[in-house]
Coordinates of C-alpha atoms in Angstrom, one line a residue:
M22 CA -17.1 -12.6 19.3
F23 CA -13.5 -11.5 18.7
Y24 CA -12.0 -14.3 20.9
R25 CA -14.4 -16.9 19.4
Y26 CA -13.1 -15.8 16.0
I27 CA -9.4 -16.3 16.8
N28 CA -9.9 -19.4 18.9
N29 CA -11.8 -21.1 16.1
Y30 CA -9.1 -20.1 13.6
L31 CA -6.4 -21.4 16.0
F32 CA -8.2 -24.7 16.5
T33 CA -8.8 -25.5 12.9
K34 CA -5.2 -24.7 11.8
V35 CA -3.5 -26.7 14.5
N36 CA -5.9 -29.6 14.2
P37 CA -6.1 -29.9 10.4
K38 CA -7.6 -33.5 10.4
H39 CA -10.0 -33.1 13.3
N40 CA -13.5 -34.3 12.3
S41 CA -12.3 -35.1 8.8
D42 CA -14.4 -37.7 6.9
S43 CA -11.1 -39.2 5.8
Y44 CA -9.7 -39.6 9.3
N45 CA -8.3 -43.0 10.2
A46 CA -5.6 -44.3 12.4
E47 CA -3.0 -43.4 9.8
Y48 CA -3.7 -39.7 10.5
P49 CA -3.8 -39.1 14.2
V50 CA -5.6 -36.1 15.6
V51 CA -3.3 -33.5 17.1
P52 CA -4.2 -33.4 20.8
T53 CA -6.0 -30.2 21.9
R54 CA -4.1 -28.2 24.5
E55 CA -5.4 -25.8 27.2
I56 CA -4.2 -22.6 25.6
T57 CA -5.5 -19.4 27.1
V58 CA -5.9 -16.6 24.6
D59 CA -6.6 -13.1 25.8
N60 CA -5.1 -9.6 26.1
F61 CA -2.9 -8.4 29.0
S62 CA -5.6 -6.2 30.5
N63 CA -8.1 -9.0 30.9
L64 CA -5.9 -11.6 32.5
F65 CA -3.3 -11.3 35.3
F66 CA -0.4 -12.7 33.3
G67 CA 2.2 -10.6 35.1
I68 CA 3.4 -9.3 31.7
D69 CA 5.0 -5.9 31.6
T70 CA 3.3 -3.5 29.2
A71 CA 5.8 -0.7 29.7
E72 CA 7.1 -1.3 26.2
A73 CA 3.8 0.2 24.8
E74 CA 3.5 4.0 24.9
N75 CA -0.1 3.5 24.0
V76 CA -1.6 0.0 24.5
E77 CA -4.4 0.7 22.0
L78 CA -1.9 1.6 19.2
D79 CA 1.2 -0.3 20.1
D80 CA 1.4 -4.1 19.5
I81 CA 3.1 -6.4 22.0
L82 CA 2.9 -10.2 21.2
H83 CA 3.5 -12.7 24.0
I84 CA 3.5 -16.5 23.7
D85 CA 4.5 -19.0 26.3
T86 CA 3.4 -22.6 25.6
D87 CA 4.7 -26.1 26.2
E88 CA 3.4 -29.6 25.6
N89 CA 0.6 -29.1 28.1
G90 CA -0.7 -25.7 26.9
G91 CA 0.1 -22.2 27.9
I92 CA -0.9 -18.6 27.0
I93 CA -1.1 -16.5 23.9
A94 CA -1.5 -12.8 24.7
G95 CA -1.2 -9.3 23.4
S96 CA -1.3 -5.7 24.5
N97 CA -4.7 -5.2 22.8
P98 CA -7.3 -7.5 21.0
R99 CA -5.5 -7.0 17.7
S100 CA -2.2 -8.0 19.2
V101 CA -3.8 -11.2 20.4
L102 CA -4.8 -12.1 16.9
L103 CA -1.3 -11.3 15.6
A104 CA 0.1 -13.5 18.4
V105 CA -2.1 -16.4 17.3
Y106 CA -0.8 -16.1 13.8
R107 CA 2.8 -16.0 15.2
Y108 CA 2.1 -19.1 17.2
L109 CA 0.9 -20.9 14.1
Q110 CA 3.9 -19.6 12.1
E111 CA 6.3 -21.0 14.8
N112 CA 4.5 -24.3 14.2
G113 CA 5.2 -24.3 10.5
C114 CA 2.3 -22.3 9.0
R115 CA 2.9 -19.7 6.3
W116 CA 0.8 -17.2 4.4
L117 CA 2.5 -16.7 1.1
Y118 CA -0.2 -15.0 -0.9
P119 CA -3.7 -13.6 -0.3
G120 CA -6.5 -16.2 -0.4
L121 CA -6.7 -19.9 0.4
D122 CA -4.3 -20.8 -2.3
G123 CA -1.6 -18.9 -0.4
E124 CA -1.9 -20.9 2.8
Y125 CA 0.9 -23.3 3.6
I126 CA -0.4 -25.4 6.4
P127 CA 1.7 -28.5 7.2
D128 CA 0.5 -31.7 8.7
C129 CA 1.9 -32.2 12.2
E130 CA 1.7 -34.9 14.9
A131 CA 2.8 -32.7 17.7
L132 CA 2.9 -28.9 18.3
V133 CA 6.2 -27.4 19.3
P134 CA 6.5 -25.3 22.5
V135 CA 6.8 -21.6 21.7
C136 CA 8.4 -18.9 23.8
Y137 CA 8.1 -15.6 22.1
H138 CA 7.8 -12.0 23.2
K139 CA 8.0 -9.0 20.8
A140 CA 7.0 -5.4 20.8
A141 CA 6.5 -4.2 17.2
D142 CA 9.3 -1.9 16.2
H143 CA 6.8 0.3 14.3
R144 CA 3.4 1.6 15.5
I145 CA 1.8 1.8 12.0
R146 CA 2.2 -1.2 9.6
G147 CA -0.1 -1.6 6.7
F148 CA -1.6 -1.0 3.2
C149 CA -3.9 1.4 1.5
D150 CA -6.2 0.6 -1.4
E151 CA -5.0 1.6 -4.9
G152 CA -4.8 0.4 -8.5
S153 CA -7.8 -1.7 -9.8
V154 CA -9.4 -4.2 -7.4
S155 CA -12.4 -6.5 -7.2
H156 CA -14.2 -6.8 -3.9
Q157 CA -12.8 -10.3 -3.5
N158 CA -9.3 -8.9 -3.8
M159 CA -10.1 -6.4 -1.0
L160 CA -11.5 -9.0 1.4
E161 CA -8.7 -11.5 0.9
C162 CA -6.0 -8.8 1.5
I163 CA -7.8 -7.6 4.7
E164 CA -7.5 -11.2 5.9
F165 CA -4.0 -11.6 4.6
Y166 CA -2.1 -8.6 6.1
P167 CA -2.6 -9.4 9.8
K168 CA -1.3 -12.9 9.1
L169 CA 2.0 -11.1 8.3
E170 CA 1.7 -9.1 11.5
M171 CA 0.6 -5.9 9.9
N172 CA -1.9 -3.9 11.9
T173 CA -3.3 -1.2 9.6
F174 CA -5.6 -1.0 6.7
M175 CA -6.5 2.3 5.0
V176 CA -9.5 2.8 2.7
E177 CA -9.4 6.0 0.6
W178 CA -12.2 8.2 -0.6
F179 CA -15.8 8.5 0.4
V180 CA -16.7 6.0 -2.3
P181 CA -13.6 4.2 -3.8
N182 CA -15.3 4.1 -7.2
G183 CA -12.1 4.6 -9.2
Y184 CA -10.3 1.6 -7.8
Y185 CA -13.3 -0.7 -8.1
N186 CA -14.3 0.5 -11.6
R187 CA -10.9 0.2 -13.1
Y188 CA -11.3 -3.4 -12.4
Y189 CA -15.0 -3.9 -13.1
S190 CA -14.8 -1.8 -16.3
H191 CA -11.9 -4.0 -17.2
Q192 CA -9.9 -0.9 -18.1
H193 CA -7.2 -1.8 -20.7
N194 CA -8.7 -5.2 -21.2
T195 CA -12.1 -4.9 -22.9
E196 CA -10.7 -7.0 -25.7
N197 CA -10.8 -10.0 -23.4
R198 CA -13.4 -9.1 -20.8
I199 CA -16.9 -7.5 -21.1
P200 CA -17.1 -4.3 -18.9
E201 CA -19.3 -4.6 -15.9
P202 CA -19.1 -1.1 -14.3
Q203 CA -20.6 -0.7 -10.8
N204 CA -22.7 2.1 -9.5
D205 CA -21.7 4.1 -6.4
E206 CA -24.4 2.5 -4.2
Q207 CA -22.9 -1.0 -4.8
I208 CA -19.4 0.2 -4.2
L209 CA -20.4 1.9 -1.0
R210 CA -21.9 -1.4 0.2
W211 CA -18.6 -3.1 -0.6
R212 CA -16.8 -0.4 1.3
R213 CA -18.9 -0.9 4.4
H214 CA -18.2 -4.7 4.1
C215 CA -14.5 -3.9 4.1
E216 CA -14.8 -1.8 7.2
V217 CA -16.7 -4.6 9.0
E218 CA -13.9 -7.0 8.2
I219 CA -11.2 -4.5 9.2
N220 CA -13.0 -3.8 12.5
K221 CA -13.6 -7.5 13.2
R222 CA -9.9 -8.1 13.2
G223 CA -9.2 -5.1 15.4
L224 CA -7.0 -3.5 12.7
L225 CA -6.4 0.2 12.8
L226 CA -8.8 1.7 10.3
F227 CA -7.8 4.9 8.5
A228 CA -10.3 6.3 6.1
I229 CA -11.0 9.0 3.4
G230 CA -8.1 11.3 2.5
H231 CA -8.8 13.6 -0.4
G232 CA -12.3 14.9 -1.1
W233 CA -13.2 17.1 1.9
T234 CA -13.0 20.2 -0.2
C235 CA -15.5 18.7 -2.6
K236 CA -17.7 17.5 0.2
A237 CA -17.9 21.0 1.7
L238 CA -18.9 22.5 -1.6
G239 CA -21.4 19.8 -2.5
L240 CA -19.3 18.7 -5.5
P241 CA -18.6 15.1 -6.6
T242 CA -15.8 13.4 -4.7
N243 CA -15.4 10.6 -7.4
N244 CA -12.1 9.5 -8.8
S245 CA -13.7 6.9 -11.1
V246 CA -12.6 6.2 -14.6
N247 CA -16.2 6.4 -15.7
N248 CA -16.9 9.9 -14.6
D249 CA -16.8 12.9 -17.0
F250 CA -17.1 16.2 -15.2
S251 CA -17.0 18.4 -18.3
H252 CA -20.8 18.9 -18.0
L253 CA -20.7 20.3 -14.5
T254 CA -22.0 23.8 -13.9
F255 CA -21.1 25.7 -10.7
T256 CA -23.0 28.1 -8.5
E257 CA -21.5 31.6 -7.8
E258 CA -20.6 30.4 -4.3
Q259 CA -18.8 27.3 -5.6
L260 CA -16.8 29.3 -8.2
A261 CA -15.9 31.9 -5.6
S262 CA -14.6 29.1 -3.4
F263 CA -12.2 27.7 -6.1
A264 CA -8.5 28.7 -5.9
M265 CA -7.6 31.7 -8.0
I266 CA -4.9 30.8 -10.5
N267 CA -3.6 33.5 -12.8
G268 CA -6.5 35.7 -11.9
E269 CA -9.2 33.0 -12.7
R270 CA -11.2 30.7 -10.5
K271 CA -12.2 27.5 -12.3
M272 CA -12.0 23.7 -12.1
F273 CA -8.5 22.3 -12.3
R274 CA -7.5 19.2 -14.3
K275 CA -11.1 18.5 -15.4
A276 CA -12.1 17.2 -11.9
P277 CA -13.3 18.7 -8.6
L278 CA -11.1 16.3 -6.8
F279 CA -8.0 18.0 -8.1
T280 CA -9.2 21.5 -7.5
Q281 CA -7.8 23.5 -4.6
V282 CA -9.9 26.1 -2.7
C283 CA -9.6 29.6 -1.4
M284 CA -8.5 28.7 2.1
S285 CA -8.6 32.3 3.4
N286 CA -12.4 32.1 3.0
D287 CA -13.5 31.8 6.7
A288 CA -16.9 30.4 5.8
L289 CA -15.4 27.7 3.5
R290 CA -12.9 26.6 6.2
S291 CA -15.8 26.2 8.6
K292 CA -17.8 24.1 6.1
I293 CA -14.8 21.8 5.6
A294 CA -14.4 21.4 9.4
D295 CA -18.2 20.8 9.7
A296 CA -18.0 18.1 7.0
V297 CA -15.2 16.3 8.9
A298 CA -17.0 16.6 12.3
D299 CA -20.3 15.3 10.7
Y300 CA -18.6 12.3 9.2
A301 CA -16.8 11.5 12.4
D302 CA -20.1 11.7 14.3
N303 CA -21.7 9.2 11.9
H304 CA -18.7 6.9 11.5
R305 CA -17.4 6.1 15.0
N306 CA -15.8 2.8 13.8
M307 CA -12.9 4.8 12.4
N308 CA -9.6 4.9 14.3
F309 CA -8.2 7.7 12.2
L310 CA -10.0 10.1 9.7
R311 CA -7.6 11.2 7.1
V312 CA -7.9 14.8 6.2
S313 CA -6.2 16.0 3.0
L314 CA -6.6 18.9 0.6
A315 CA -7.4 18.4 -3.1
D316 CA -5.3 15.8 -4.9
G317 CA -3.6 18.3 -7.1
G318 CA -0.3 20.2 -6.8
K319 CA 0.8 23.7 -7.7
N320 CA -2.7 25.1 -8.0
H321 CA -3.1 26.9 -4.7
C322 CA -5.0 30.1 -4.4
E323 CA -3.1 33.2 -5.5
C324 CA -5.5 35.8 -4.1
E325 CA -4.0 38.5 -1.9
A326 CA -5.4 37.0 1.4
C327 CA -4.2 33.4 0.6
Q328 CA -0.7 34.5 -0.2
K329 CA -0.2 35.8 3.3
M330 CA 0.5 32.2 4.4
R331 CA 1.8 28.9 2.9
P332 CA -0.8 26.2 2.0
A333 CA 0.4 24.2 5.0
D334 CA -0.3 27.1 7.3
W335 CA -3.9 27.3 6.0
F336 CA -4.2 23.5 6.2
W337 CA -3.2 23.6 9.9
K338 CA -5.6 26.4 10.5
I339 CA -8.4 24.1 9.1
L340 CA -7.1 21.2 11.3
N341 CA -7.4 23.4 14.4
E342 CA -11.0 24.3 13.4
I343 CA -11.7 20.6 13.0
D344 CA -10.4 19.9 16.4
E345 CA -12.5 22.6 18.0
K346 CA -15.7 21.1 16.4
L347 CA -14.8 17.6 17.4
T348 CA -14.1 18.7 20.9
A349 CA -17.4 20.6 21.1
R350 CA -19.2 17.3 20.1
N351 CA -17.1 15.3 22.6
L352 CA -15.8 13.1 19.8
P353 CA -12.4 11.3 20.4
T354 CA -11.8 10.8 16.7
R355 CA -8.1 11.0 15.7
I356 CA -7.1 12.9 12.6
S357 CA -4.4 12.0 10.2
F358 CA -3.0 14.9 8.2
N359 CA -0.3 14.8 5.5
A360 CA 2.7 16.4 4.0
Y361 CA 2.0 16.0 0.3
M362 CA 2.6 18.1 -2.7
D363 CA 2.4 21.8 -1.7
T364 CA 2.2 20.8 2.0
F365 CA 5.6 19.2 1.7
F366 CA 6.7 22.7 2.8
A367 CA 6.1 23.0 6.6
P368 CA 3.9 25.7 8.1
V369 CA 5.7 28.8 9.2
Q370 CA 3.0 30.6 11.3
E371 CA 0.4 28.1 12.4
R372 CA 0.7 25.4 15.1
L373 CA -1.6 22.6 16.1
K374 CA -3.3 23.5 19.4
N375 CA -4.2 19.9 20.4
P376 CA -1.4 17.6 19.0
D377 CA -2.8 14.6 20.9
R378 CA -5.6 14.3 18.4
F379 CA -3.3 14.2 15.3
I380 CA -0.9 11.9 13.5
M381 CA 1.1 13.0 10.6
S382 CA 1.6 11.2 7.2
Y383 CA 4.7 12.0 5.2
A384 CA 4.0 11.1 1.5
P385 CA 7.1 11.5 -0.7
I386 CA 5.4 10.7 -4.0
A387 CA 8.1 12.2 -6.2
R388 CA 11.1 10.6 -4.4
D389 CA 13.9 8.6 -6.0
Y390 CA 13.3 4.9 -5.4
C391 CA 16.9 4.0 -6.2
S392 CA 18.3 5.0 -2.7
S393 CA 17.3 4.9 0.9
I394 CA 18.2 7.3 3.8
T395 CA 21.0 6.0 6.0
E396 CA 23.0 7.4 8.9
D397 CA 25.6 8.5 6.3
S398 CA 23.2 10.2 3.9
V399 CA 24.1 13.8 2.9
I400 CA 21.0 15.9 3.4
P401 CA 20.9 19.1 1.3
E402 CA 19.4 22.4 2.2
P403 CA 15.6 22.2 1.7
I404 CA 14.1 23.4 -1.5
K405 CA 12.7 26.9 -1.3
Y406 CA 8.9 27.3 -1.4
V407 CA 7.6 29.4 -4.3
R408 CA 3.8 29.4 -4.6
N409 CA 2.7 27.1 -7.5
K410 CA 6.2 27.1 -8.9
W411 CA 8.2 25.1 -6.4
K412 CA 10.5 22.4 -7.7
D413 CA 9.7 18.7 -7.0
P414 CA 11.9 17.0 -4.4
T415 CA 13.0 14.3 -6.8
S416 CA 15.6 12.7 -4.6
T417 CA 15.0 10.8 -1.4
E418 CA 17.4 13.2 0.3
Q419 CA 15.6 16.3 -0.9
G420 CA 12.3 15.0 0.4
F421 CA 13.9 14.2 3.7
A422 CA 15.3 17.7 3.9
L423 CA 11.8 19.1 3.7
F424 CA 10.5 16.6 6.3
R425 CA 13.2 17.7 8.7
E426 CA 11.6 21.2 8.7
Y427 CA 8.4 19.6 10.0
Q428 CA 10.3 17.8 12.7
K429 CA 11.3 21.2 14.2
I430 CA 7.6 22.0 14.9
W431 CA 5.9 18.5 15.1
K432 CA 6.9 16.1 17.8
G433 CA 4.0 13.7 17.5
T434 CA 3.8 10.4 15.6
V435 CA 4.6 10.3 11.9
Y436 CA 4.1 7.5 9.5
C437 CA 5.4 7.3 5.9
F438 CA 2.8 7.0 3.2
E439 CA 4.7 5.2 0.4
Y440 CA 4.3 4.1 -3.2
H441 CA 6.5 1.0 -3.8
F442 CA 3.4 -1.1 -4.7
W443 CA 2.0 1.6 -7.0
R444 CA 3.7 2.1 -10.4
H445 CA 7.2 1.3 -9.0
Q446 CA 6.6 -2.4 -8.5
F447 CA 6.2 -2.8 -12.3
L448 CA 9.6 -1.3 -12.9
D449 CA 11.3 -4.3 -11.4
P450 CA 9.8 -7.3 -13.2
G451 CA 11.9 -9.7 -11.1
G452 CA 10.7 -8.2 -7.8
M453 CA 14.0 -8.8 -6.0
T454 CA 15.4 -5.2 -6.3
L455 CA 12.1 -3.8 -5.1
A456 CA 12.1 -6.2 -2.1
R457 CA 15.6 -5.0 -1.2
R458 CA 14.5 -1.3 -1.5
L459 CA 11.5 -2.0 0.7
Y460 CA 13.7 -3.6 3.3
E461 CA 16.2 -0.7 3.3
D462 CA 13.4 1.9 3.3
V463 CA 11.8 0.3 6.4
R464 CA 15.1 0.2 8.2
A465 CA 15.6 3.9 7.3
L466 CA 12.5 4.8 9.3
K467 CA 14.3 4.8 12.6
V468 CA 17.0 7.0 11.2
M469 CA 14.3 9.4 9.9
G470 CA 12.4 9.5 13.1
I471 CA 9.3 7.9 11.6
R472 CA 7.0 5.4 13.4
G473 CA 5.7 3.2 10.5
M474 CA 4.6 2.9 6.9
V475 CA 1.5 2.5 4.9
E476 CA 1.8 1.4 1.3
D477 CA -0.5 3.1 -1.3
G478 CA -0.5 0.2 -3.6
S479 CA -2.6 -2.3 -5.6
Q480 CA -4.1 -5.2 -3.6
R481 CA -3.0 -7.4 -6.5
S482 CA 0.8 -7.1 -5.9
A483 CA 2.1 -10.7 -5.9
F484 CA 3.5 -11.2 -9.4
P485 CA 5.8 -13.0 -9.8
N486 CA 5.3 -13.6 -6.1
A487 CA 4.5 -11.8 -2.8
F488 CA 8.0 -11.7 -1.4
P489 CA 8.2 -7.9 -1.5
T490 CA 5.1 -7.7 0.7
Y491 CA 6.5 -10.5 2.9
I492 CA 9.8 -8.7 3.6
Y493 CA 8.0 -5.4 4.0
A494 CA 5.8 -6.8 6.8
A495 CA 8.7 -8.6 8.4
A496 CA 10.9 -5.6 8.6
L497 CA 8.1 -3.4 10.0
M498 CA 7.6 -5.8 12.8
D499 CA 11.3 -6.4 13.5
R500 CA 13.6 -3.8 12.0
D501 CA 16.7 -6.0 12.6
V502 CA 15.3 -9.0 10.7
D503 CA 17.8 -10.5 8.3
F504 CA 16.9 -10.0 4.6
D505 CA 18.5 -13.3 3.4
A506 CA 16.9 -15.3 6.2
V507 CA 13.4 -14.0 5.3
A508 CA 14.1 -14.6 1.6
E509 CA 15.0 -18.2 2.4
D510 CA 11.9 -18.6 4.5
Y511 CA 9.6 -17.3 1.8
F512 CA 11.1 -19.0 -1.2
S513 CA 11.7 -22.3 0.4
H514 CA 8.0 -22.5 1.4
A515 CA 6.7 -21.0 -1.8
Y516 CA 8.8 -23.1 -4.3
G517 CA 9.9 -26.2 -2.4
K518 CA 13.3 -27.9 -2.7
D519 CA 14.4 -26.0 -5.8
W520 CA 13.6 -22.6 -4.3
K521 CA 17.2 -21.3 -4.8
Q522 CA 17.0 -21.8 -8.5
A523 CA 13.7 -19.8 -8.6
M524 CA 15.2 -17.0 -6.4
Q525 CA 18.4 -16.8 -8.3
L526 CA 16.6 -16.6 -11.7
L527 CA 14.3 -13.8 -10.5
Q528 CA 17.4 -11.9 -9.2
K529 CA 19.0 -12.2 -12.7
I530 CA 15.8 -10.9 -14.3
S531 CA 15.8 -7.9 -11.9
D532 CA 19.4 -7.2 -12.7
A533 CA 18.8 -7.5 -16.5
F534 CA 16.0 -4.9 -16.4
D535 CA 17.9 -2.7 -14.0
F536 CA 15.5 -0.9 -11.6
A537 CA 17.4 2.4 -11.9
Y538 CA 17.1 2.3 -15.7
M539 CA 13.4 1.4 -15.5
E540 CA 12.9 4.3 -13.1
G541 CA 14.2 6.6 -15.9
T542 CA 17.4 7.7 -14.2
K543 CA 19.9 6.3 -16.7
S544 CA 19.0 7.9 -20.1
A545 CA 21.8 8.6 -22.5
N546 CA 19.7 11.6 -23.8
K547 CA 16.6 12.7 -21.9
Q548 CA 15.6 14.9 -24.8
I549 CA 14.8 11.7 -26.8
S550 CA 13.4 9.7 -23.9
A551 CA 14.0 9.0 -20.2
Y552 CA 14.8 5.4 -21.5
Y553 CA 17.0 6.2 -24.5
D554 CA 20.2 4.2 -24.2
P555 CA 21.2 2.1 -27.3
A556 CA 24.2 0.6 -25.4
R557 CA 21.7 -1.1 -23.0
V558 CA 20.1 -3.2 -25.8
P559 CA 22.4 -6.3 -25.4
Q560 CA 21.6 -6.5 -21.7
L561 CA 17.9 -6.3 -22.4
K562 CA 18.1 -9.0 -25.0
T563 CA 19.4 -11.4 -22.3
I564 CA 15.9 -11.4 -20.8
F565 CA 14.7 -13.7 -23.6
E566 CA 17.3 -16.3 -22.5
L567 CA 16.2 -15.9 -18.9
A568 CA 12.5 -16.4 -20.0
A569 CA 13.5 -19.6 -21.7
L570 CA 15.3 -20.8 -18.5
E571 CA 12.2 -19.8 -16.5
R572 CA 9.9 -22.0 -18.7
S573 CA 12.3 -24.9 -18.5
L574 CA 12.4 -24.7 -14.7
V575 CA 8.6 -24.4 -14.5
S576 CA 8.0 -27.4 -16.6
K577 CA 9.5 -29.6 -13.9
H578 CA 7.4 -28.1 -11.1
L579 CA 3.8 -27.8 -12.5
N580 CA 2.3 -29.9 -9.7
M581 CA 3.8 -29.6 -6.2
P582 CA 3.0 -31.2 -2.8
Y583 CA 1.6 -27.9 -1.4
R584 CA -0.9 -25.7 -3.2
P585 CA 1.0 -22.4 -2.7
Q586 CA 4.0 -24.1 -4.4
T587 CA 1.9 -25.0 -7.4
V588 CA 0.6 -21.5 -7.6
S589 CA 4.1 -20.1 -7.3
W590 CA 5.5 -22.1 -10.2
R591 CA 2.5 -21.5 -12.4
L592 CA 2.8 -17.8 -11.9
L593 CA 6.4 -18.1 -13.2
M594 CA 5.0 -19.8 -16.3
R595 CA 3.0 -16.7 -17.2
H596 CA 5.8 -14.5 -15.9
A597 CA 8.1 -15.8 -18.7
E598 CA 5.9 -14.4 -21.4
Y599 CA 5.4 -11.2 -19.4
I600 CA 9.1 -10.4 -19.2
E601 CA 9.5 -11.2 -22.9
K602 CA 6.9 -8.6 -23.8
W603 CA 8.3 -6.0 -21.5
A604 CA 11.8 -6.6 -22.8
A605 CA 10.7 -6.2 -26.4
L606 CA 9.1 -2.9 -25.5
M607 CA 12.1 -1.6 -23.5
I608 CA 14.5 -2.5 -26.3
E609 CA 12.5 -0.2 -28.7
K610 CA 12.6 2.5 -26.0
A611 CA 16.3 2.1 -25.6
K612 CA 16.8 2.4 -29.4
G613 CA 14.7 5.5 -29.5
N614 CA 11.9 3.9 -31.5
N615 CA 9.1 5.5 -29.5
Y616 CA 6.3 4.8 -32.0
K617 CA 7.2 1.1 -32.1
A618 CA 7.2 1.1 -28.3
V619 CA 3.6 2.5 -28.2
E620 CA 2.5 -0.2 -30.6
L621 CA 4.0 -2.9 -28.4
S622 CA 2.4 -1.3 -25.3
N623 CA -1.1 -1.4 -26.9
R624 CA -0.5 -5.0 -28.1
F625 CA 0.6 -6.1 -24.6
C626 CA -2.6 -4.9 -23.0
G627 CA -4.7 -7.1 -25.3
D628 CA -2.3 -10.1 -25.6
F629 CA -1.3 -10.5 -22.0
G630 CA -4.8 -9.5 -20.8
K631 CA -6.1 -12.9 -21.8
Y632 CA -4.4 -14.2 -18.7
E633 CA -5.9 -11.6 -16.3
L634 CA -8.7 -13.8 -15.0
E635 CA -6.3 -16.6 -14.4
I636 CA -3.9 -14.6 -12.3
E637 CA -5.9 -11.6 -11.2
R638 CA -5.5 -12.3 -7.5
Y639 CA -1.8 -11.7 -7.9
Y640 CA -1.4 -9.3 -10.9
D641 CA -3.0 -5.9 -11.6
H642 CA -3.3 -5.7 -15.4
S643 CA -4.9 -2.3 -15.6
L644 CA -2.2 -0.7 -13.4
A645 CA 0.5 -2.5 -15.5
C646 CA -0.9 -1.0 -18.7
R647 CA -1.1 2.4 -17.1
V648 CA 2.6 2.2 -16.2
L649 CA 3.4 1.2 -19.8
E650 CA 1.4 4.2 -21.0
H651 CA 3.6 6.3 -18.7
I652 CA 6.8 4.8 -20.2
T653 CA 5.8 5.1 -23.8
R654 CA 3.8 8.3 -23.8
K655 CA 5.2 10.4 -20.9
P656 CA 9.0 10.3 -21.0
Q657 CA 9.3 12.4 -17.8
G658 CA 7.2 13.0 -14.7
I659 CA 4.9 10.8 -12.6
I660 CA 1.4 9.6 -12.9
L661 CA -0.9 11.5 -10.6
D662 CA -4.3 9.9 -11.2

């Protein structure tokens, strides 16, 4: 079935006019070649697989074709699929956005010979669901990412009702769209459909994350915008299991999902381990089960027993108990554990007894997105751990200092769980600075001793275009890829002959907003606002001129030879209005007119929301409005839900 799937795809893409009703002598059929498609282990290609430490996890792509045919092979079935996409790319195909409108498929009379061999520079390369999504968004992205040679898709939660219902409830846009909230049963059906599509492509499937503490206690695991937990009542056992904070055990931040538990409770740890083992037993299509604590920081149990160890020690103790139960059931399930919030601080006492079962996720959610780690980075002493009162590692270097403490005790695979495509993408409306940061952060992985990256981001992250995703994927596959060469490749295919004008204009827009300022790092007075800086107003006003230039340029390119080019230019048409509205809001923030900024934020959600249905494949309106709420109502800190 797998090889039929990729052979059919290969045949239809390289023979675009085959069996067409409009075929005539003017459009010759591309001759079919004898191309053998299989993985290294099934055919005696004589290809060395020593580059792969683990042929199941590590991707090696091998192509050797000429005018008579040849072979397309990979180190595992997934790698074969990626190699087919690479073969098509070498013959002119590009995938510039999710969905059919993002496919750039040129007509060709002859296919070029391809000689290509590449072992991926990073083991883990992919995305995780976030933001607000429709089911169609999810399916199109699952198809899109392997075309860019990414190999991993991560689905969070037992039922991802929050992400789906932010979309289907049309959060922040009920003025333009009638809410259509979905029940958990429908969302679970969609989730299973996603898993089928992920498995069909052989992608590495990571699942769950937060929620195991709720599962063990029989509490809701929901993160949905439609859920109100204020009515919940708890049994004595459940209350006794909650973390004790300031002498009291109760629900934290109005949701079970954020509530940590008393991890010194032997029976509760056993229940958590049982919940993981039961799920693994019933879901054997998962490559990695993600096991995390509650999604809330600085609310770990302060009882006398819990204070004897750090949260990460208790966490690793639970992981060892999970391993014992999986081993007893003869289950090979791999477990992904994380360094996140309180578990940024490495264990002191506990060690994992069976490291081969585990992979580590480093999730620097509070880092500084204005810098990347390099060989010359000055790494400070790690922040001291103080239970529930530790300081956030706000700089990239501070976070890395804490991660280095893990490296002293963990020698297994680590991937970075990142957030560029969460709120940070909206802080660079031109997208070019974000793309450069992604490129440099991926290159930093080798310096940091990390084997890959998964982006916790919206599946609607292609506004004004998908170049940030394109460069992210390219650098994960080949660390030494040239940024400018990839930019030319993307923009020339996405915009046609005037691609340089589009790229240069977007760079000017990025520069005018200034990503560092938008991140809240350049305030003239943080007591007023993280964005207060009257001297910045003239620079922000130039954005209106750039929007006018954008409209003028778009007017000449509304209908292009290739469908993705038409999409690209028409996205810029909406983008001009988008940046005008953001500039107006940021000018008020720079002046210190916070109430006016709130008014403009509210107006934006209704006014620009009228375009959501038109551009929803590329643009996450709900998440954009949540970021504006953060800018206008929360001068400091980060969004955690």
